[in-house]
Amino acid sequence: MKSESDLFDYLKKHVYPDLLSSGYDVFAGTDCASYEFKHLIELKCRGAHYKMLLIEKAKFDVLVDNAERTGFEAWYINSTPMGIYGWKITREMDLTWEKRVLPETSQFKDTDKVIKTVSYLKVIKADFKKEGVGNG
């Protein structure tokens, strides 16, 4: 997947037939939702494959807060050149948070650096894996 839009289209075609973009919805602050599966989903496309994929604390908090408020499950789904990986996100996850200096956004080149609180999710522990389908 070259973009989150590509990842959205793949998931809609192969995983969530009812997938809806969330920008206009009660789930604002996340990327999409499936009412059939009751999944609230944040999408991320990575240009490289890593054994552990980063999640920002701010994204984590929005996902979990909205899931608790609506009764949906929170999911964080990433694509890499090796495949698609998703994790069910809960407050009970054993995550170690750390502050890192990172680009303000990964969408544009030459962005300013900011301090973000982040953790890492192990690809081998993903709850959903579709390997061989990715950014390649």
PDB file of C-alpha atoms in Angstrom, residues 2-136:
ATOM      1  CA  LYS A   2       1.416   3.341  -0.987  1.00  0.00           C
ATOM      2  CA  SER A   3      -1.031   5.320   1.158  1.00  0.00           C
ATOM      3  CA  GLU A   4      -3.607   4.959   3.889  1.00  0.00           C
ATOM      4  CA  SER A   5      -6.214   5.277   1.151  1.00  0.00           C
ATOM      5  CA  ASP A   6      -4.769   2.160  -0.542  1.00  0.00           C
ATOM      6  CA  LEU A   7      -4.766   0.315   2.785  1.00  0.00           C
ATOM      7  CA  PHE A   8      -8.374   1.384   3.402  1.00  0.00           C
ATOM      8  CA  ASP A   9      -9.388   0.113  -0.066  1.00  0.00           C
ATOM      9  CA  TYR A  10      -7.623  -3.232   0.499  1.00  0.00           C
ATOM     10  CA  LEU A  11      -9.283  -3.738   3.895  1.00  0.00           C
ATOM     11  CA  LYS A  12     -12.702  -2.809   2.495  1.00  0.00           C
ATOM     12  CA  LYS A  13     -12.326  -5.310  -0.351  1.00  0.00           C
ATOM     13  CA  HIS A  14     -10.796  -8.214   1.611  1.00  0.00           C
ATOM     14  CA  VAL A  15     -11.578  -7.831   5.330  1.00  0.00           C
ATOM     15  CA  TYR A  16     -14.318  -5.305   6.171  1.00  0.00           C
ATOM     16  CA  PRO A  17     -16.950  -5.007   3.394  1.00  0.00           C
ATOM     17  CA  ASP A  18     -18.783  -2.299   5.367  1.00  0.00           C
ATOM     18  CA  LEU A  19     -15.700  -0.188   6.179  1.00  0.00           C
ATOM     19  CA  LEU A  20     -16.479   3.520   6.456  1.00  0.00           C
ATOM     20  CA  SER A  21     -14.160   6.489   6.669  1.00  0.00           C
ATOM     21  CA  SER A  22     -14.542   8.079  10.095  1.00  0.00           C
ATOM     22  CA  GLY A  23     -13.750  11.717   9.433  1.00  0.00           C
ATOM     23  CA  TYR A  24     -17.396  12.736   9.498  1.00  0.00           C
ATOM     24  CA  ASP A  25     -18.561  10.205  12.051  1.00  0.00           C
ATOM     25  CA  VAL A  26     -18.868   9.864  15.834  1.00  0.00           C
ATOM     26  CA  PHE A  27     -15.452   8.201  15.596  1.00  0.00           C
ATOM     27  CA  ALA A  28     -13.665  11.383  14.484  1.00  0.00           C
ATOM     28  CA  GLY A  29     -10.006  11.230  15.417  1.00  0.00           C
ATOM     29  CA  THR A  30      -9.588   7.757  13.943  1.00  0.00           C
ATOM     30  CA  ASP A  31      -9.422   6.668  10.318  1.00  0.00           C
ATOM     31  CA  CYS A  32     -12.296   4.228   9.821  1.00  0.00           C
ATOM     32  CA  ALA A  33     -14.804   1.872  11.400  1.00  0.00           C
ATOM     33  CA  SER A  34     -16.669  -1.350  10.698  1.00  0.00           C
ATOM     34  CA  TYR A  35     -20.124  -1.460  12.233  1.00  0.00           C
ATOM     35  CA  GLU A  36     -20.500  -5.144  11.348  1.00  0.00           C
ATOM     36  CA  PHE A  37     -17.367  -6.146  13.285  1.00  0.00           C
ATOM     37  CA  LYS A  38     -17.602  -3.240  15.747  1.00  0.00           C
ATOM     38  CA  HIS A  39     -14.001  -2.276  15.027  1.00  0.00           C
ATOM     39  CA  LEU A  40     -12.705   1.270  15.326  1.00  0.00           C
ATOM     40  CA  ILE A  41      -9.505   1.448  13.251  1.00  0.00           C
ATOM     41  CA  GLU A  42      -6.429   3.633  12.965  1.00  0.00           C
ATOM     42  CA  LEU A  43      -4.382   3.049   9.772  1.00  0.00           C
ATOM     43  CA  LYS A  44      -0.673   3.588   9.151  1.00  0.00           C
ATOM     44  CA  CYS A  45       1.475   2.862   6.075  1.00  0.00           C
ATOM     45  CA  ARG A  46       5.179   2.278   6.666  1.00  0.00           C
ATOM     46  CA  GLY A  47       7.781   2.671   3.945  1.00  0.00           C
ATOM     47  CA  ALA A  48      10.030   0.052   5.540  1.00  0.00           C
ATOM     48  CA  HIS A  49       9.464  -3.147   7.492  1.00  0.00           C
ATOM     49  CA  TYR A  50      10.552  -3.329  11.131  1.00  0.00           C
ATOM     50  CA  LYS A  51      10.221  -6.055  13.771  1.00  0.00           C
ATOM     51  CA  MET A  52       8.413  -3.528  15.961  1.00  0.00           C
ATOM     52  CA  LEU A  53       6.084  -0.782  14.726  1.00  0.00           C
ATOM     53  CA  LEU A  54       5.634   2.527  16.482  1.00  0.00           C
ATOM     54  CA  ILE A  55       2.369   3.728  17.990  1.00  0.00           C
ATOM     55  CA  GLU A  56       1.986   7.245  19.332  1.00  0.00           C
ATOM     56  CA  LYS A  57       0.459   7.642  22.791  1.00  0.00           C
ATOM     57  CA  ALA A  58      -1.890  10.321  21.474  1.00  0.00           C
ATOM     58  CA  LYS A  59      -3.258   7.912  18.805  1.00  0.00           C
ATOM     59  CA  PHE A  60      -3.467   5.107  21.365  1.00  0.00           C
ATOM     60  CA  ASP A  61      -5.471   7.304  23.757  1.00  0.00           C
ATOM     61  CA  VAL A  62      -7.951   8.448  21.083  1.00  0.00           C
ATOM     62  CA  LEU A  63      -8.512   4.859  19.932  1.00  0.00           C
ATOM     63  CA  VAL A  64      -9.033   3.490  23.432  1.00  0.00           C
ATOM     64  CA  ASP A  65     -11.201   6.413  24.582  1.00  0.00           C
ATOM     65  CA  ASN A  66     -13.480   6.139  21.534  1.00  0.00           C
ATOM     66  CA  ALA A  67     -13.679   2.355  21.870  1.00  0.00           C
ATOM     67  CA  GLU A  68     -14.682   2.608  25.523  1.00  0.00           C
ATOM     68  CA  ARG A  69     -17.248   5.306  24.736  1.00  0.00           C
ATOM     69  CA  THR A  70     -18.864   3.385  21.855  1.00  0.00           C
ATOM     70  CA  GLY A  71     -18.453  -0.274  22.819  1.00  0.00           C
ATOM     71  CA  PHE A  72     -16.340  -0.978  19.721  1.00  0.00           C
ATOM     72  CA  GLU A  73     -12.925  -2.677  19.719  1.00  0.00           C
ATOM     73  CA  ALA A  74      -9.925  -0.456  18.945  1.00  0.00           C
ATOM     74  CA  TRP A  75      -7.585  -1.701  16.176  1.00  0.00           C
ATOM     75  CA  TYR A  76      -4.272  -0.323  14.926  1.00  0.00           C
ATOM     76  CA  ILE A  77      -3.518  -1.625  11.421  1.00  0.00           C
ATOM     77  CA  ASN A  78      -0.192  -1.007   9.658  1.00  0.00           C
ATOM     78  CA  SER A  79       1.050  -1.914   6.201  1.00  0.00           C
ATOM     79  CA  THR A  80       4.743  -2.449   5.443  1.00  0.00           C
ATOM     80  CA  PRO A  81       6.534  -3.816   2.365  1.00  0.00           C
ATOM     81  CA  MET A  82       6.201  -7.285   3.975  1.00  0.00           C
ATOM     82  CA  GLY A  83       2.465  -7.269   4.719  1.00  0.00           C
ATOM     83  CA  ILE A  84      -0.386  -5.926   6.809  1.00  0.00           C
ATOM     84  CA  TYR A  85      -0.337  -6.211  10.607  1.00  0.00           C
ATOM     85  CA  GLY A  86      -3.046  -5.310  13.091  1.00  0.00           C
ATOM     86  CA  TRP A  87      -3.347  -5.215  16.845  1.00  0.00           C
ATOM     87  CA  LYS A  88      -6.398  -5.056  19.072  1.00  0.00           C
ATOM     88  CA  ILE A  89      -5.610  -2.073  21.283  1.00  0.00           C
ATOM     89  CA  THR A  90      -6.665  -2.040  24.933  1.00  0.00           C
ATOM     90  CA  ARG A  91      -5.694  -0.091  28.028  1.00  0.00           C
ATOM     91  CA  GLU A  92      -4.531  -3.363  29.572  1.00  0.00           C
ATOM     92  CA  MET A  93      -1.744  -3.838  27.004  1.00  0.00           C
ATOM     93  CA  ASP A  94       1.710  -4.086  28.530  1.00  0.00           C
ATOM     94  CA  LEU A  95       3.321  -1.188  26.681  1.00  0.00           C
ATOM     95  CA  THR A  96       6.378   0.793  27.715  1.00  0.00           C
ATOM     96  CA  TRP A  97       6.080   4.444  26.752  1.00  0.00           C
ATOM     97  CA  GLU A  98       9.085   6.614  25.984  1.00  0.00           C
ATOM     98  CA  LYS A  99       9.686  10.119  24.701  1.00  0.00           C
ATOM     99  CA  ARG A 100      11.412  10.375  21.295  1.00  0.00           C
ATOM    100  CA  VAL A 101      12.321  13.236  19.009  1.00  0.00           C
ATOM    101  CA  LEU A 102      10.507  12.483  15.734  1.00  0.00           C
ATOM    102  CA  PRO A 103       9.218  14.334  12.674  1.00  0.00           C
ATOM    103  CA  GLU A 104       5.993  16.192  13.433  1.00  0.00           C
ATOM    104  CA  THR A 105       4.328  14.278  10.590  1.00  0.00           C
ATOM    105  CA  SER A 106       5.400  11.453   8.306  1.00  0.00           C
ATOM    106  CA  GLN A 107       3.224  12.739   5.456  1.00  0.00           C
ATOM    107  CA  PHE A 108       5.558  15.496   4.258  1.00  0.00           C
ATOM    108  CA  LYS A 109       9.318  15.920   3.775  1.00  0.00           C
ATOM    109  CA  ASP A 110      11.441  18.320   5.827  1.00  0.00           C
ATOM    110  CA  THR A 111       9.061  18.518   8.778  1.00  0.00           C
ATOM    111  CA  ASP A 112      10.032  19.981  12.105  1.00  0.00           C
ATOM    112  CA  LYS A 113      11.057  17.636  14.899  1.00  0.00           C
ATOM    113  CA  VAL A 114       8.892  17.339  18.012  1.00  0.00           C
ATOM    114  CA  ILE A 115       8.934  15.237  21.157  1.00  0.00           C
ATOM    115  CA  LYS A 116       6.367  12.429  21.003  1.00  0.00           C
ATOM    116  CA  THR A 117       5.477   9.774  23.535  1.00  0.00           C
ATOM    117  CA  VAL A 118       5.568   6.416  21.763  1.00  0.00           C
ATOM    118  CA  SER A 119       5.677   2.666  22.269  1.00  0.00           C
ATOM    119  CA  TYR A 120       6.299  -0.284  19.961  1.00  0.00           C
ATOM    120  CA  LEU A 121       4.139  -3.223  18.892  1.00  0.00           C
ATOM    121  CA  LYS A 122       5.910  -6.458  17.934  1.00  0.00           C
ATOM    122  CA  VAL A 123       4.995  -7.659  14.447  1.00  0.00           C
ATOM    123  CA  ILE A 124       5.215 -11.315  15.562  1.00  0.00           C
ATOM    124  CA  LYS A 125       2.535 -10.591  18.184  1.00  0.00           C
ATOM    125  CA  ALA A 126       0.085  -8.941  15.774  1.00  0.00           C
ATOM    126  CA  ASP A 127      -3.505 -10.153  16.195  1.00  0.00           C
ATOM    127  CA  PHE A 128      -4.038  -9.903  12.430  1.00  0.00           C
ATOM    128  CA  LYS A 129      -1.412 -10.718   9.782  1.00  0.00           C
ATOM    129  CA  LYS A 130      -1.621 -10.759   6.021  1.00  0.00           C
ATOM    130  CA  GLU A 131       1.944 -11.276   4.853  1.00  0.00           C
ATOM    131  CA  GLY A 132       2.961 -10.903   1.226  1.00  0.00           C
ATOM    132  CA  VAL A 133       0.539  -8.021   0.755  1.00  0.00           C
ATOM    133  CA  GLY A 134       2.008  -4.636   1.456  1.00  0.00           C
ATOM    134  CA  ASN A 135       3.759  -1.631   0.044  1.00  0.00           C
ATOM    135  CA  GLY A 136       5.852  -3.597  -2.445  1.00  0.00           C
TER     136      GLY A 136
END
